[in-house]
Structure formats: structure tokens, C-alpha cells
Amino acid sequence: MTARLGGLLALAASAVLVAAPAHGEDATPRKGGTLTMARDSEPLTLNPIGAGDNGSIFMIVQVFDTLVETADAPLPQPALATGWTVSDDAKTWTFALREGVKFSNGDPLTCDDVKFSIDRFADPKVNTSYGGFGAAIAQTECASPSSFIIKLKAPQGAFLDYLSTFIPSIVPKALYEKMGDKAFSEKPVGSGPFMVKEWVRGQRLVLERNPYYWKNGQPYLDEIVVNYTPDENTRMLKVESDEAQIATEVPYAQIERVAALDHVDVQIENVMAWDAVWFNSRKAPFNDPQVIRALNYATPKEAMLKTLMHGAGDIANHVIARVKYWDPTVEAYPYDLAKAKEALAKSSSPQGFALSCLIVAGDQFELQQAQILQSEWAKIGVTMEIQAVDTGTIWTRWGSGDENCFTFTGAGLSSDALSDDNLAVVFFDFTGGIESFWTGWNNKDAIALVKEADGTIDEEKRKAAFHKLQRLAMAEYPAVPLFFIKARTAVSDKVKGFKTLPVKWWNLEDVWLAP
Amino acid sequence: MSLIAFAGRRLAQAIPVLLIITVAAFSVIHLVPGDPARVMLGSRATDEAVQVLREQLGLDKPLVTQYLDFLKAAVRLDFGDSLFQRTAIGPIVAARAVHSLALVAYAVLISLVIAVPLALLSAIRRNLLADHVVRMLTTLAFCMPSFWTALLLVLLFSIRLKFFPTSGLGDSPLAYLASLTLPAVSIGLYLTPILLRSLRASLIQTLGAEFVEAARARGFGEARILFKHVLRNSLIAMLTILGINVGFLISGAVIVENVFSIPGLGSLMVAAIVQRDYPVIVALTLVFGVVVVAANFLVDLSYALLNPRIRQ
């Protein structure tokens, strides 16, 4: 808890800022009521396979169940599987299926449904956006109605973590085949705590209690109305006027104001999201680690955290998010202009250089952040030109490999899985598909470490590999890591049991409303 | 010429314009540098996925066939599927068009109700106190950025007085109207000064015309002269400006749509551009073109109603 509030202690208003877990956990949950949420994004599809945006994902997890689930714990927890065993070679996993589970239409959930859903997850032709998550699966089998076996091609360290994501959600086979992809995406049926009552694109998604849900007494809420409210001021006004009881993504500048309201608190919670500036190591001088070090030392992270983010974040000591195997003992680069100048003097560009950096247009926070970097880096002779372009363009241009530098909004990058593997493949494994997040960082040791961690389920070995990787990345990777981002949610006093999980979504079956 | 014949001729004149718009909308997808299917799916897409999309969009057929298919489908409002929303575009656009049209119609109504009487007052009392006050207030309203006006309206009427919801759309007709009121006022406050200034200028001009003197000389009452002769003859310039603005507002009310969480066409266009959702951009280009043509047609028609000489 103190760690969560660490960055906030400086704030005079910290007394009204509430950290997770949510208030009122001591009281007995009460059944009934409608929760209204004002969200910054809207779902595009409700099909677990094909979704890739938070707008969709966070709603899909309310409607579906998985074999193992993400809860407020470092490891996936039993859900539709009550337990599991793994063979000595770590290639055969046997799951005991929970008995008596029904889909929200009353049909029983059988092992056939499980096999159908996991096979879709494992098929890269079906699961096109997250093919890597299911790629290790060789074969699946229902040994009995209550025993499901998954055979892997090779041991996979993050196997359970990937099973706990939204993608291998269990769908009803017969109904899915009858409805087809498109119709099912609009009106899905799952065994999760809630079912879809109404979906008006661009406006709202209304969820209602699944009467057949297996968790005893849950969900507590009768209904959840999720309003799509893209404007941040409007979202805050919605909770202020009590038209909504929860509003997501409180703007940094409004944290104190919203937290000071009588009936609203701002919950600030750790999530697996982060912010950094990325460089293209195919281009000089960004292929020189001394140059990257110089830029890191010349970045006043503490001051930026205080002024721009009002303390709601932590200085990053890793190039990727703070995930399961994060090592707190690795040091972040301090702000030290002398060291920055020293590193630059030793580099291939001792006189400094000019660069242009892409940022997301229309985002005031990103612009201010870039302007601070611009003025600070100028002090060591690095002149930066800021190029603000729209989100679509930024990905096209950064993906082309021709740009120098790029930064993306902190809300835009986060981990989908509970362990580091997913991010490690994307950011550190040049052979992983997108050439180390298009930075072109091609480091043999890093690639070997990613593969080493992936190939074993031995927790100690995995931890050791990721710790090594973190030190290596902090020393060599072409990036200036900035902050670990925190979820900032405005929550009304009446709402109990609300908690943002590290994956950024919420298990809304735990939420209830006080009278 | 009868009014119907006039309308028919104007409509016929609109057809070539509409065809040019369809060509422009159709070209959007082909102006994409490189393989459009590849660009749409992004650099991580598999070759099979790109091929499927290419066939789905008919990109492997000759250009003329593609255009004719596009025309046929467009008439049926069939624009294919959105790449991001993964559902048919027609119904999405139709649902949003209703909200956009309702919002703009409401805003136009509000600004006419304010602009016409104030313009009359301002013109009659030209350079007197009332005129100065009206002109100052409208300049002020015009200068306020709409996102700011919108927030002020929400703070006062939704948070403080609780008259209207802060955002979103109501379900029942009355709640729907209530939820559109503040957004319509925000747009209305932007539109009113534009209409008012143009109407005031023409009123002043018309008031000095000889036929007004003649009417006075014949002993007609001031009210009759003002409403039946002066106002009627002065409306045309304002209607032209209104027509242009309606076309612009249907597609351009993005900020107000965002502040009030109204799913309109403007915010859909912005989202589609950011996401590179080309099929949606194509559909909206076409819809906006048709809206502008339709608005101009209605303006032409109103000229003919106000001034029968135009029909000749």
C-alpha cells in the first residue's frame, strides 16, 4: 500500500486520495442496483477472438469466463478449471473442469465448448491478432466430461498467463457455430458474471446479471450501464453530478479537484502500463549506447512526475512495464547533467546532434512532456524537433524504420498478460516479429534470455532470466524509460469493492453499491 | 414555371455533382499509397488476411467494374464492413446521421428564433443603444470557443441547476430532446451571430429601398411593411449562409459531439481517419457530399418560395 502511494506523499491533498483496495471492504456486500460508468473508450467488438483494444477487452472479460482468471494476485487463479496438473516434461497440462457451470442462456458448459474455444485460440488463422499466445498448443483433448488436456509443442513459461487473458474465453460451441463470427460479436453469450442486455454503438453498453453465474452470490449488481464518454471534462462532470458512479482516466491536472469532491474519491492503482521515448538504433547516433545514456541522464523525471503527472506515477527503472518479474533493485537513471555531458563526450557525437521526434497530436500531456525534453536535452547540445502527427500516422511512420524517435501516450501501452514474456518478445526479441518494437535493437544476449525464460516453467530460472534482461535493457536499449503509469479512476462513495487489476480491467462481479 | 418544375430542374442539375462526389469518394481507397488492403490491415497482417480483404473489397477487379459495383452498393446504402467496428457500415452511419441531423436542425431552430427578432430590432434601431447591445453580445458569443461555451452550459444547467443531463442521449422523445438541448444551444450560439449579421445588413439595405418608401406612401402599416415586404426580401442572403453552414455543421460538430458524448457523424469521421478505417471514410465522404447538395437544394427551393421571380 505505501508503495502505491509513494509518489503521492508529496501532495498536500493525499489524505483524500484513496489507494486500492477500495473502501468499504469490511462491510457485507449488498445485492442489487445499477452501476453507471463513464468510460473513455467504447467496445468495437464483443468477440474474444478479434478484439485488440481496451474498449472491447474490458467489456469482454465481464461477459466471459476463462479456465484460469486474472485476479488481484501475481498468478492466474482457478476459474472454470478448479485445478490443474502438469506433466514432468511441462508439456501436458490436465485441467479439472468445474461442474454444473451454465452459460447465461441456461445451456450447460461442457468440455466440448472448452475444446472448441481453446482450439480457436490455438489456431493462428482464427486468432490472427494474438497468434503468439496460443502458438505453443499442439493438441487438445477431452479425457472425460470434467477433464481437459492441453498438449504443448514445447514447455511455455507464460502458458497459464496467456490462458488467463480474454482471448481463450470459453464460448458455447453450438451457438457460436449457429450464429457465426459476426452475429456472435454483436450479441455474445458467455458464462461470465454479466450478459449483454443492450449495445448501442457510440453510446452505451448495458450489462445485466447472469442468473446462472457460478460464483456464490455474485455478481452483486443487477445492471451496469457503461456510457462512452470520450471527453475527459465531461467524464469528470458525470461523476460530479452523480450521473455516473465511476469515471475512468481522470486527467492528471484534475486529480486533486475531483478527489476533493464530497462524494467522490480518486483511486490510484498500479497497472502494467508505462511511458518511454523510443529511438531507432538502425540510425546513428542512436546505435551508440553512450548517446542513449546521455539522454537518460539529461531527463528530469522527478520534476516531470511532480509537475506533469501530479505525482500519480513512478519513475521507471525498466524499459517495459512493471510486470511479474520486475526487479526493484535496478536503478533508474538519475537526473545528472554532468554525467550526461560526460557520456556524450565519450560517444560518437561528442558535439551533440539534432533529431526529430514523433508524438501523438492533440494530446496536451504528450506535448508538454516533449517540450520539457526538448529544453532539457538542449542543455547537452541535443536539439529536438517535435513532430505531432495523428495516431494512425505515428504507427505507420514508426513502423517504417525511417524515423529517429517516437513516443506514444502512456495510456496506450500496457501488458495483456500477467508475466513479462509477452512484452519481452515484442520489445527485446528482434526475431519476434516487429524487430524489437521497430527500434531495430538486435541483441543476441537479449534474444537468448527471452527464449530461455519462455522455455521453462521453473519460476526461479524465469525470474533470473528476466532480471538479467532488465539490467541489460536499462544499459543498452535505445530508449529513455520515463514512468510506470497508474490507473486513475474517479469512484463514488457508494461504490464498494471496485479495484483496477494490473491488466487494467476490473472484476465487476466484486462490486456492489451501498444504500 | 411551377415550383415543382423548378424543383425538378434543380434536382436534375444536382445529378452530375452527385456523380462527381461518388467518383471522389470511390477514389479515396485508391489514393492510398501502396496496396490499400495491406495499408488497411497494417504491417503485422498475414498475406492471407490481405488477400481476403482484397477480394472482399473487390480490389482485384478492373477499376470500372469496381466503380460500378460501388455505385450499385452505395444506392442500397451498402458500404461494406468497418475494419475496426467489424460490422456493416450502413446501419452505423444511418444511426449517427439521425443524431447529427436532429442536433443541427435543433441548433438551426434555436439560432433562427434568436437571430431573426434581434436582427429586426437591430436594423430598425440602427446605431441606437439596442443595436449596439445586440451587436456586442453576438460578437461575444461568436468569439467564445464552442468547447468552452459547452462546458459553461453544462456547469450551469446540468451541475448547478440540474435541468439537463451532462451528456449522452435520452431514450424517450422528451429525454432525447432534453439531452440535445445544451449541445444545440452551443452550436446555436456559434451560428446565431453569423445569421444575425447577414440578416441585419440586408434588412438595412432593404429598408432603404424605394419600394419600401412606396409602400409607406400607400399607407401600409409598419408591421405589414416589415414582415411582408422587408423581411421576405432580406432573407435570401441569410438562407445562403445557413445552407453552407448546415453542410459544414453536419460533418464538423466534432467538438460539441465529443463534449456531450453524442454519437454523430463528425466524431465518426475523426475516429475513422485516426484508425485508418478507409471503408468508413469512403462512406462518410459520400454522405457529407450528399448532405451539402441536399442543403443547397433546399436553399434554392426556399429562394423560389420567397421570391417567385427566381423560378424564371
Tab-separated table of C-alpha atoms in Angstrom, chain A residues 23 37 39 85 87 106 118 125 151 158 162 188 195 207 233 241 258 302 327 333 338 357 375 478 503:
chain	number	residue	atom	x	y	z
A	23	HIS	CA	-13.180	1.433	0.709
A	37	MET	CA	-19.769	4.091	-15.610
A	39	ARG	CA	-15.598	5.292	-19.943
A	85	THR	CA	-1.662	-30.780	-13.026
A	87	SER	CA	3.497	-33.420	-16.508
A	106	GLY	CA	-29.044	-21.646	-19.396
A	118	ILE	CA	-9.114	-23.354	-26.870
A	125	LYS	CA	-5.621	-18.499	-38.808
A	151	LYS	CA	-0.532	-30.809	-25.002
A	158	ALA	CA	3.796	-17.991	-19.692
A	162	TYR	CA	-1.809	-16.483	-21.630
A	188	PRO	CA	-22.346	-12.781	-27.391
A	195	MET	CA	-24.605	-10.693	-20.033
A	207	LEU	CA	-24.820	-5.411	-18.975
A	233	ASN	CA	-14.034	17.011	-18.691
A	241	SER	CA	-23.260	15.276	-10.922
A	258	VAL	CA	-12.033	15.515	-8.226
A	302	GLU	CA	11.327	13.537	-10.906
A	327	ASP	CA	13.379	-6.223	-10.313
A	333	TYR	CA	18.837	6.900	-14.354
A	338	ALA	CA	27.345	16.384	-15.593
A	357	CYS	CA	10.704	13.009	-32.594
A	375	SER	CA	14.533	22.193	-23.433
A	478	PRO	CA	17.652	2.514	-27.362
A	503	VAL	CA	-4.034	-5.740	-16.526
